[in-house]
Amino acid sequence: MAAYGQTAGSGVLKTCDLDRILEALKLLLSPGGSGSSSLQITKCDVLLATLKSNLSDLEDKFLKDPHWTKLKLLRDEIANKTEWPQNSVDVTWSFTSQTLLLLLCLKETMFRLAADFNPGKPNPRTPEAAPALSPDTLSISQQKTVQSVLQFVVTLGVCPYLMPGVGVPLRYKTEFGAVVQDLVRLDAAPSATRRLYTSCRVLLNVAQHASLGSLIFCHHFGDIAAGLCQLGFCPTKRKPQKPMEEVLNEEERALSRGALRDILDQVYQPLAVRELLILQGGPAQPCTDGKTQVGSLAPAWLRRLCGQLLSERLMRPSGVQAVVRGILEGAGAGAAGGSDAEVMAADWKKCDLIAKILASCPQQSLSPESYYKDICPQILDLFHLQDKLTARQFQRVATTTFITMSRERPQLAAKYLLQPVLAPLHRCLNTAEIPEHDMVPGTILVTEEELSTCIEDVFKVYVVGNEPLTVLVDSLLPVLGVLFSLYCFTKQRVSHIRSLCQEILLWILGKLERKKAVASLKGFAGLDKSVPSFHSLCQFRAATQGGIMITIQEAISSEEDEDEALYQKVSSEQCQVEHLGDLLFLCQECGLAGDFFIFCLQELTQVAAEDETELKTKLFSSKSLLELERHQSFLVEGQERKLLILQLMAVLCERVSEQIFTNITQVVDFVAATLQRACASLAHQAESTVESQTLSMSMGLVAVMLGGAVQLKSSDFAVLKQLLPLLEKVSNTYPDPVIQELAVDLRITIATHGAFPTKAVAVAAAQSTLNKRDSEGKIEEQQQTNYKRFTDVANSHLEQQQSNEKSNHQTGLKSNNTPLIPQEVNEPSTTTSQKSGSITIEELQEVLLSAYDPQIPTRAAALRTLSYWIEQREAKALEMQEKLLKIFLENLEHEDTFVYLSAIQGVVLLSDAYPEKILLGLLAQYDSSKDKHTPETRMKVGEVLMRIVRALGDMVSKYREPLIHTFLRGTRDPDSAHRASSLSNLGELCQRLDFLLGSMVHEITACLIAVAKTDREVQVRRAAIHVIVLLLRGLSQKATEVLRDVLKDLYHLLKHVVCLEPDDVAKVHAQLALEELDEIMRNFLFPPQKLEKKIVVLP
């Protein structure tokens, strides 16, 4: 806009004081009258009287006070150059005109002071001194005065003249604004349009000074922009409807339009975006008092204009950040996050709104493709902000925008978003063409920063966004091989992107169709060469900043290098298979690990079905060397594939758990693959013991399912029917009659949906559940004995089931869901489902017999079953307490940890039921000599005694004397290990007795002193000192009472050990005991002061 005169008389400007102008502004703002009345008319009268009074006081100052002469001359000089009428019948406009004139005086004075300012040269002796301040700088109080003046100017000179729907209505801003709205006289000259034009024009003129411009635009940009929109773009009427209504000419409208675009380019862009959104009629904005602003709907021309201006903001450089900041900061997040940043980060609705705005192509754009070409790089930049709190919000917006664009325009998103993100990974694919200038060994294809940024961006888009859109999944599919190779490389060293790679792989494998996921896993394992993978000439290398980069491999120059390269290749493939097993271990819940395991089984079946003789025949019938070479390479590849499959099977069997199968279909597929492999082995007459056992196991698995371990539905039987042809083939061709019979009965049971359960199925189910067959297949007699035993149990169960079916049939009850496996034949470790009193004598005898089984798992399971029965207070088991104790004590001498720990648990539970009988016998055994029991057994008995002490709790006081006497006698045993064990047990017992030690504390102390000073074995002396440490640490503040009579002796002993003991470890124990004692005595002598209130009831 055209500016007023930039200069005035030089003499006036030289003598005019900045403080005088601010004093005049304060005079105009001075309050007057009383605002105590609550009536609206009274408030208007008070405000009107105050404005008139302030204007009159100002004129009096100009006329009477000689100090104000210079300011009056400057004001008159500027007023003569103005083009708007300063006087009006409307007092509000007269007040606004005078205020605008003083603001122009302030701007001119500040410009002149800055022009005349000549700072001196800085003193080199005091470089730390602050530079001289410019004279046009406003103090904080002066800035507050100017802000108040600007508030009055905008409230009186801009807001009342805005059309309905343009900007926020004045009555909704403040209570003062509501009063002003009723006070302004629109029928008085000048017209409302002229007043608005004048106010906006002068404010923009004042804003030419940087300090004043920041005050104006930071607080009143929205109102000024609304006024300029109305002045420059509001449709005009040909003839004014009222005499006082004035229409601006085209030049003035053009100046308003140009001024609007200038200030939009000048101000902070997020501020411009926020204010334009408010003008457009966006969401309601909260007031300072917590109320919600409600305004009229913006007119159509204003909505179109704001949309066009917002699109222009968006299309500018860094326009995306401006739009995002404008919306987020407008919601209270602040420029750097603010107090509401966490709330904003979780506001997905606002992120969706921003994403829709960014994904929508504006009308100003030439085409959607050109828009995406300009905007997408800016969206990707949102992922890379440095400020953590702000970055969290912007990354969430970028992720949502990324997904929205991919959903609405997948082709453009793939070209301008996904391709740039995945470019570093595409660069090192085996299908990519590497330029010749990059083929030099050592050339860096992907830098450390590029690779880290790529992986982080992929994680934010795919895993955080968690939208399995087709375009996203399809774009990531080709680079999965590179991602897996990178994951394997990070598993071998410390890397911050390892977890990101793992999460990305788990996400994509879970979202892919099952066939594609299995195909990707085949590519990871090297079974499918058609799947894109990491380029053979590329390699990962550790970078200087701790990251990873991709370079071209060095050329092989010698035979040693070839051997080293071959070794690296083989070890790398082995590591990849192992890391694939780790990855599949995390994919068990979704069922992918089970499907891939079944695929490997099927591949193993194909390996078994290959005919080597046919290949050899073709080898000798070759006609040319070329064909011979091709055939030889084919054989080598085949052997590599076989070895790889075997390695995969070994890793999967080792890494994945028993819960790899998640549904009936996978179990059936597993059994089918096993049956197919067995049939293939029979066809080649290559039956082996391992495959025979595998076949028995798989068929037993089906028998267990049919026997009631799983509640089968009709749909499950439809899946099981896939096994019928294979079972028929096994029943016809397999040489073992037992397996033939089982295959026939399984076919019958599956075909009849379990309505006709057979004897063989129950036998196999019981046999599989108990798992008592010899795993190596070396002892046929044991198998036959077990088989007869299981047959007897199955016969009794079948007879019982048939009688139940008959009785149910007579009473009209259904018996289809009767389980085929008897409850008493369940595996000992799974007896938690049994109820008290449910065991029988036969079952008890069976478990007792198993407690002497040479197989360690069977023996340990039997011991744990007996322990469970004792814990459940089974009457039949407790009746045989002496026999059970004998069994447990004999198993204590077993060398396997699983067995003797199970025996220890059994003795503890038995002593809990009969403590008096069991505990004294154990004490006698612990106190026995070396000839009767081995030292290892005696120490195991000591462990049993300690567990019994813990289980007894406070009841241990009843057996205090026999326990202490036994352990004290143990300190004189010839075996040093037994002496140390006795001292350790004594220390734990004393910890639990507390005040119950009584007079025995003297005996214990005398024993400890004697052992610590005279024992020859260092381990025993250490144990004695450690008992004191445990005693003091366990008793804590109670030590002064419990050890009152012996505390001095213990202190002397500890001092003796610290000074004279040659063993350093014993000295450390003694020093720790002294520190504990020191802390105890300090707290005893100087108890901590507690501020507590006591209420005393007087008699």
PDB file of C-alpha atoms in Angstrom, residues 928-1098:
ATOM      1  CA  SER A 928      25.569 -90.227  59.743  1.00  0.00           C
ATOM      2  CA  SER A 929      29.125 -91.052  58.889  1.00  0.00           C
ATOM      3  CA  LYS A 930      30.779 -91.206  55.503  1.00  0.00           C
ATOM      4  CA  ASP A 931      30.563 -94.990  55.417  1.00  0.00           C
ATOM      5  CA  LYS A 932      26.772 -95.136  55.386  1.00  0.00           C
ATOM      6  CA  HIS A 933      26.106 -92.333  52.860  1.00  0.00           C
ATOM      7  CA  THR A 934      28.199 -90.505  50.333  1.00  0.00           C
ATOM      8  CA  PRO A 935      29.066 -86.849  50.950  1.00  0.00           C
ATOM      9  CA  GLU A 936      26.923 -85.852  47.969  1.00  0.00           C
ATOM     10  CA  THR A 937      23.890 -87.607  49.421  1.00  0.00           C
ATOM     11  CA  ARG A 938      24.386 -85.984  52.817  1.00  0.00           C
ATOM     12  CA  MET A 939      24.541 -82.543  51.195  1.00  0.00           C
ATOM     13  CA  LYS A 940      21.348 -83.302  49.281  1.00  0.00           C
ATOM     14  CA  VAL A 941      19.722 -84.263  52.580  1.00  0.00           C
ATOM     15  CA  GLY A 942      20.903 -80.912  53.940  1.00  0.00           C
ATOM     16  CA  GLU A 943      19.141 -79.200  51.034  1.00  0.00           C
ATOM     17  CA  VAL A 944      15.996 -81.170  51.918  1.00  0.00           C
ATOM     18  CA  LEU A 945      16.262 -80.024  55.537  1.00  0.00           C
ATOM     19  CA  MET A 946      16.563 -76.384  54.504  1.00  0.00           C
ATOM     20  CA  ARG A 947      13.517 -76.632  52.267  1.00  0.00           C
ATOM     21  CA  ILE A 948      11.607 -78.221  55.136  1.00  0.00           C
ATOM     22  CA  VAL A 949      12.678 -75.358  57.416  1.00  0.00           C
ATOM     23  CA  ARG A 950      11.389 -72.821  54.881  1.00  0.00           C
ATOM     24  CA  ALA A 951       8.131 -74.737  54.486  1.00  0.00           C
ATOM     25  CA  LEU A 952       7.547 -75.014  58.240  1.00  0.00           C
ATOM     26  CA  GLY A 953       7.868 -71.274  58.801  1.00  0.00           C
ATOM     27  CA  ASP A 954       7.164 -70.337  62.420  1.00  0.00           C
ATOM     28  CA  MET A 955       6.538 -73.977  63.274  1.00  0.00           C
ATOM     29  CA  VAL A 956      10.283 -74.622  62.963  1.00  0.00           C
ATOM     30  CA  SER A 957      10.681 -73.539  66.600  1.00  0.00           C
ATOM     31  CA  LYS A 958       9.314 -76.904  67.699  1.00  0.00           C
ATOM     32  CA  TYR A 959      12.308 -78.641  66.119  1.00  0.00           C
ATOM     33  CA  ARG A 960      14.844 -75.985  67.063  1.00  0.00           C
ATOM     34  CA  GLU A 961      17.061 -78.074  69.318  1.00  0.00           C
ATOM     35  CA  PRO A 962      17.484 -81.194  67.119  1.00  0.00           C
ATOM     36  CA  LEU A 963      18.189 -79.050  64.076  1.00  0.00           C
ATOM     37  CA  ILE A 964      20.773 -76.842  65.800  1.00  0.00           C
ATOM     38  CA  HIS A 965      22.469 -79.774  67.528  1.00  0.00           C
ATOM     39  CA  THR A 966      22.704 -81.693  64.240  1.00  0.00           C
ATOM     40  CA  PHE A 967      24.290 -78.766  62.421  1.00  0.00           C
ATOM     41  CA  LEU A 968      26.654 -78.064  65.323  1.00  0.00           C
ATOM     42  CA  ARG A 969      27.808 -81.685  65.272  1.00  0.00           C
ATOM     43  CA  GLY A 970      28.232 -81.343  61.513  1.00  0.00           C
ATOM     44  CA  THR A 971      30.824 -78.611  62.072  1.00  0.00           C
ATOM     45  CA  ARG A 972      33.094 -81.295  63.629  1.00  0.00           C
ATOM     46  CA  ASP A 973      32.749 -83.726  60.722  1.00  0.00           C
ATOM     47  CA  PRO A 974      36.023 -84.894  59.101  1.00  0.00           C
ATOM     48  CA  ASP A 975      34.733 -83.874  55.657  1.00  0.00           C
ATOM     49  CA  SER A 976      35.399 -80.159  55.076  1.00  0.00           C
ATOM     50  CA  ALA A 977      32.552 -79.866  52.547  1.00  0.00           C
ATOM     51  CA  HIS A 978      30.107 -81.243  55.111  1.00  0.00           C
ATOM     52  CA  ARG A 979      31.384 -78.801  57.728  1.00  0.00           C
ATOM     53  CA  ALA A 980      30.860 -75.864  55.346  1.00  0.00           C
ATOM     54  CA  SER A 981      27.390 -77.171  54.460  1.00  0.00           C
ATOM     55  CA  SER A 982      26.448 -77.468  58.127  1.00  0.00           C
ATOM     56  CA  LEU A 983      27.552 -73.889  58.795  1.00  0.00           C
ATOM     57  CA  SER A 984      25.558 -72.604  55.819  1.00  0.00           C
ATOM     58  CA  ASN A 985      22.457 -74.448  57.008  1.00  0.00           C
ATOM     59  CA  LEU A 986      23.023 -73.157  60.531  1.00  0.00           C
ATOM     60  CA  GLY A 987      23.151 -69.557  59.293  1.00  0.00           C
ATOM     61  CA  GLU A 988      19.870 -69.828  57.400  1.00  0.00           C
ATOM     62  CA  LEU A 989      18.207 -71.551  60.384  1.00  0.00           C
ATOM     63  CA  CYS A 990      19.318 -68.776  62.749  1.00  0.00           C
ATOM     64  CA  GLN A 991      17.911 -66.166  60.371  1.00  0.00           C
ATOM     65  CA  ARG A 992      14.485 -67.750  60.622  1.00  0.00           C
ATOM     66  CA  LEU A 993      14.506 -68.357  64.390  1.00  0.00           C
ATOM     67  CA  ASP A 994      15.047 -64.702  65.395  1.00  0.00           C
ATOM     68  CA  PHE A 995      14.110 -64.380  69.084  1.00  0.00           C
ATOM     69  CA  LEU A 996      13.599 -68.132  69.373  1.00  0.00           C
ATOM     70  CA  LEU A 997      17.358 -68.727  69.514  1.00  0.00           C
ATOM     71  CA  GLY A 998      17.279 -68.232  73.282  1.00  0.00           C
ATOM     72  CA  SER A 999      20.147 -69.648  75.269  1.00  0.00           C
ATOM     73  CA  MET A1000      21.412 -71.620  72.256  1.00  0.00           C
ATOM     74  CA  VAL A1001      23.007 -68.430  70.960  1.00  0.00           C
ATOM     75  CA  HIS A1002      25.967 -69.026  73.323  1.00  0.00           C
ATOM     76  CA  GLU A1003      26.628 -72.471  71.865  1.00  0.00           C
ATOM     77  CA  ILE A1004      26.378 -71.147  68.308  1.00  0.00           C
ATOM     78  CA  THR A1005      28.724 -68.262  69.049  1.00  0.00           C
ATOM     79  CA  ALA A1006      31.298 -70.506  70.686  1.00  0.00           C
ATOM     80  CA  CYS A1007      31.177 -72.837  67.687  1.00  0.00           C
ATOM     81  CA  LEU A1008      31.617 -69.996  65.203  1.00  0.00           C
ATOM     82  CA  ILE A1009      34.556 -68.529  67.143  1.00  0.00           C
ATOM     83  CA  ALA A1010      36.289 -71.877  67.346  1.00  0.00           C
ATOM     84  CA  VAL A1011      35.788 -72.694  63.668  1.00  0.00           C
ATOM     85  CA  ALA A1012      36.806 -69.236  62.435  1.00  0.00           C
ATOM     86  CA  LYS A1013      40.032 -69.300  64.472  1.00  0.00           C
ATOM     87  CA  THR A1014      41.113 -72.955  64.337  1.00  0.00           C
ATOM     88  CA  ASP A1015      39.739 -74.721  61.269  1.00  0.00           C
ATOM     89  CA  ARG A1016      42.415 -75.566  58.698  1.00  0.00           C
ATOM     90  CA  GLU A1017      40.182 -75.400  55.610  1.00  0.00           C
ATOM     91  CA  VAL A1018      39.696 -71.925  54.221  1.00  0.00           C
ATOM     92  CA  GLN A1019      36.227 -72.747  52.871  1.00  0.00           C
ATOM     93  CA  VAL A1020      35.016 -73.669  56.342  1.00  0.00           C
ATOM     94  CA  ARG A1021      36.397 -70.472  57.863  1.00  0.00           C
ATOM     95  CA  ARG A1022      34.699 -68.467  55.132  1.00  0.00           C
ATOM     96  CA  ALA A1023      31.425 -70.252  55.886  1.00  0.00           C
ATOM     97  CA  ALA A1024      31.727 -69.434  59.613  1.00  0.00           C
ATOM     98  CA  ILE A1025      32.233 -65.734  58.924  1.00  0.00           C
ATOM     99  CA  HIS A1026      29.408 -65.796  56.388  1.00  0.00           C
ATOM    100  CA  VAL A1027      27.085 -67.189  59.072  1.00  0.00           C
ATOM    101  CA  ILE A1028      27.756 -64.081  61.141  1.00  0.00           C
ATOM    102  CA  VAL A1029      27.025 -61.880  58.123  1.00  0.00           C
ATOM    103  CA  LEU A1030      23.720 -63.692  57.533  1.00  0.00           C
ATOM    104  CA  LEU A1031      22.869 -63.502  61.208  1.00  0.00           C
ATOM    105  CA  LEU A1032      23.421 -59.754  61.446  1.00  0.00           C
ATOM    106  CA  ARG A1033      21.771 -59.041  58.096  1.00  0.00           C
ATOM    107  CA  GLY A1034      18.726 -61.167  58.901  1.00  0.00           C
ATOM    108  CA  LEU A1035      18.210 -59.883  62.428  1.00  0.00           C
ATOM    109  CA  SER A1036      18.952 -56.241  61.514  1.00  0.00           C
ATOM    110  CA  GLN A1037      17.740 -53.982  64.363  1.00  0.00           C
ATOM    111  CA  LYS A1038      16.682 -57.006  66.383  1.00  0.00           C
ATOM    112  CA  ALA A1039      20.326 -58.075  66.725  1.00  0.00           C
ATOM    113  CA  THR A1040      20.842 -55.840  69.767  1.00  0.00           C
ATOM    114  CA  GLU A1041      18.208 -57.845  71.625  1.00  0.00           C
ATOM    115  CA  VAL A1042      18.687 -61.356  70.242  1.00  0.00           C
ATOM    116  CA  LEU A1043      22.517 -61.265  70.348  1.00  0.00           C
ATOM    117  CA  ARG A1044      22.735 -59.019  73.394  1.00  0.00           C
ATOM    118  CA  ASP A1045      24.995 -61.342  75.398  1.00  0.00           C
ATOM    119  CA  VAL A1046      27.322 -62.387  72.565  1.00  0.00           C
ATOM    120  CA  LEU A1047      27.531 -59.244  70.452  1.00  0.00           C
ATOM    121  CA  LYS A1048      30.835 -58.212  72.001  1.00  0.00           C
ATOM    122  CA  ASP A1049      32.372 -61.644  71.353  1.00  0.00           C
ATOM    123  CA  LEU A1050      31.261 -61.552  67.726  1.00  0.00           C
ATOM    124  CA  TYR A1051      32.774 -58.087  67.341  1.00  0.00           C
ATOM    125  CA  HIS A1052      36.126 -59.291  68.707  1.00  0.00           C
ATOM    126  CA  LEU A1053      36.020 -62.281  66.377  1.00  0.00           C
ATOM    127  CA  LEU A1054      35.412 -60.099  63.330  1.00  0.00           C
ATOM    128  CA  LYS A1055      38.253 -57.787  64.295  1.00  0.00           C
ATOM    129  CA  HIS A1056      40.509 -60.808  64.743  1.00  0.00           C
ATOM    130  CA  VAL A1057      39.641 -62.084  61.267  1.00  0.00           C
ATOM    131  CA  VAL A1058      40.228 -58.701  59.645  1.00  0.00           C
ATOM    132  CA  CYS A1059      43.620 -58.343  61.249  1.00  0.00           C
ATOM    133  CA  LEU A1060      45.019 -61.893  61.230  1.00  0.00           C
ATOM    134  CA  GLU A1061      43.117 -63.986  58.665  1.00  0.00           C
ATOM    135  CA  PRO A1062      45.348 -64.803  55.638  1.00  0.00           C
ATOM    136  CA  ASP A1063      42.395 -65.425  53.283  1.00  0.00           C
ATOM    137  CA  ASP A1064      41.187 -62.304  51.463  1.00  0.00           C
ATOM    138  CA  VAL A1065      37.652 -63.604  50.897  1.00  0.00           C
ATOM    139  CA  ALA A1066      37.190 -64.282  54.601  1.00  0.00           C
ATOM    140  CA  LYS A1067      38.454 -60.764  55.315  1.00  0.00           C
ATOM    141  CA  VAL A1068      35.849 -59.343  52.917  1.00  0.00           C
ATOM    142  CA  HIS A1069      33.110 -61.320  54.693  1.00  0.00           C
ATOM    143  CA  ALA A1070      34.324 -60.050  58.053  1.00  0.00           C
ATOM    144  CA  GLN A1071      34.437 -56.455  56.798  1.00  0.00           C
ATOM    145  CA  LEU A1072      30.866 -56.780  55.517  1.00  0.00           C
ATOM    146  CA  ALA A1073      29.795 -58.111  58.903  1.00  0.00           C
ATOM    147  CA  LEU A1074      31.473 -55.179  60.649  1.00  0.00           C
ATOM    148  CA  GLU A1075      29.663 -52.732  58.357  1.00  0.00           C
ATOM    149  CA  GLU A1076      26.356 -54.412  59.171  1.00  0.00           C
ATOM    150  CA  LEU A1077      27.173 -54.245  62.880  1.00  0.00           C
ATOM    151  CA  ASP A1078      28.212 -50.597  62.594  1.00  0.00           C
ATOM    152  CA  GLU A1079      24.919 -49.707  60.907  1.00  0.00           C
ATOM    153  CA  ILE A1080      22.957 -51.609  63.560  1.00  0.00           C
ATOM    154  CA  MET A1081      24.692 -49.839  66.423  1.00  0.00           C
ATOM    155  CA  ARG A1082      24.383 -46.402  64.847  1.00  0.00           C
ATOM    156  CA  ASN A1083      20.642 -46.867  64.458  1.00  0.00           C
ATOM    157  CA  PHE A1084      20.453 -48.176  68.019  1.00  0.00           C
ATOM    158  CA  LEU A1085      22.383 -45.293  69.564  1.00  0.00           C
ATOM    159  CA  PHE A1086      21.048 -42.554  67.303  1.00  0.00           C
ATOM    160  CA  PRO A1087      17.561 -43.558  66.187  1.00  0.00           C
ATOM    161  CA  PRO A1088      16.162 -41.486  63.308  1.00  0.00           C
ATOM    162  CA  GLN A1089      13.914 -38.640  64.328  1.00  0.00           C
ATOM    163  CA  LYS A1090      10.323 -39.166  63.272  1.00  0.00           C
ATOM    164  CA  LEU A1091       7.832 -36.337  63.083  1.00  0.00           C
ATOM    165  CA  GLU A1092       4.643 -37.954  64.286  1.00  0.00           C
ATOM    166  CA  LYS A1093       1.624 -36.794  66.200  1.00  0.00           C
ATOM    167  CA  LYS A1094       0.498 -38.594  69.325  1.00  0.00           C
ATOM    168  CA  ILE A1095      -2.979 -38.348  70.719  1.00  0.00           C
ATOM    169  CA  VAL A1096      -3.089 -38.984  74.455  1.00  0.00           C
ATOM    170  CA  VAL A1097      -6.417 -39.579  76.140  1.00  0.00           C
ATOM    171  CA  LEU A1098      -6.316 -37.988  79.583  1.00  0.00           C
TER     172      LEU A1098
END
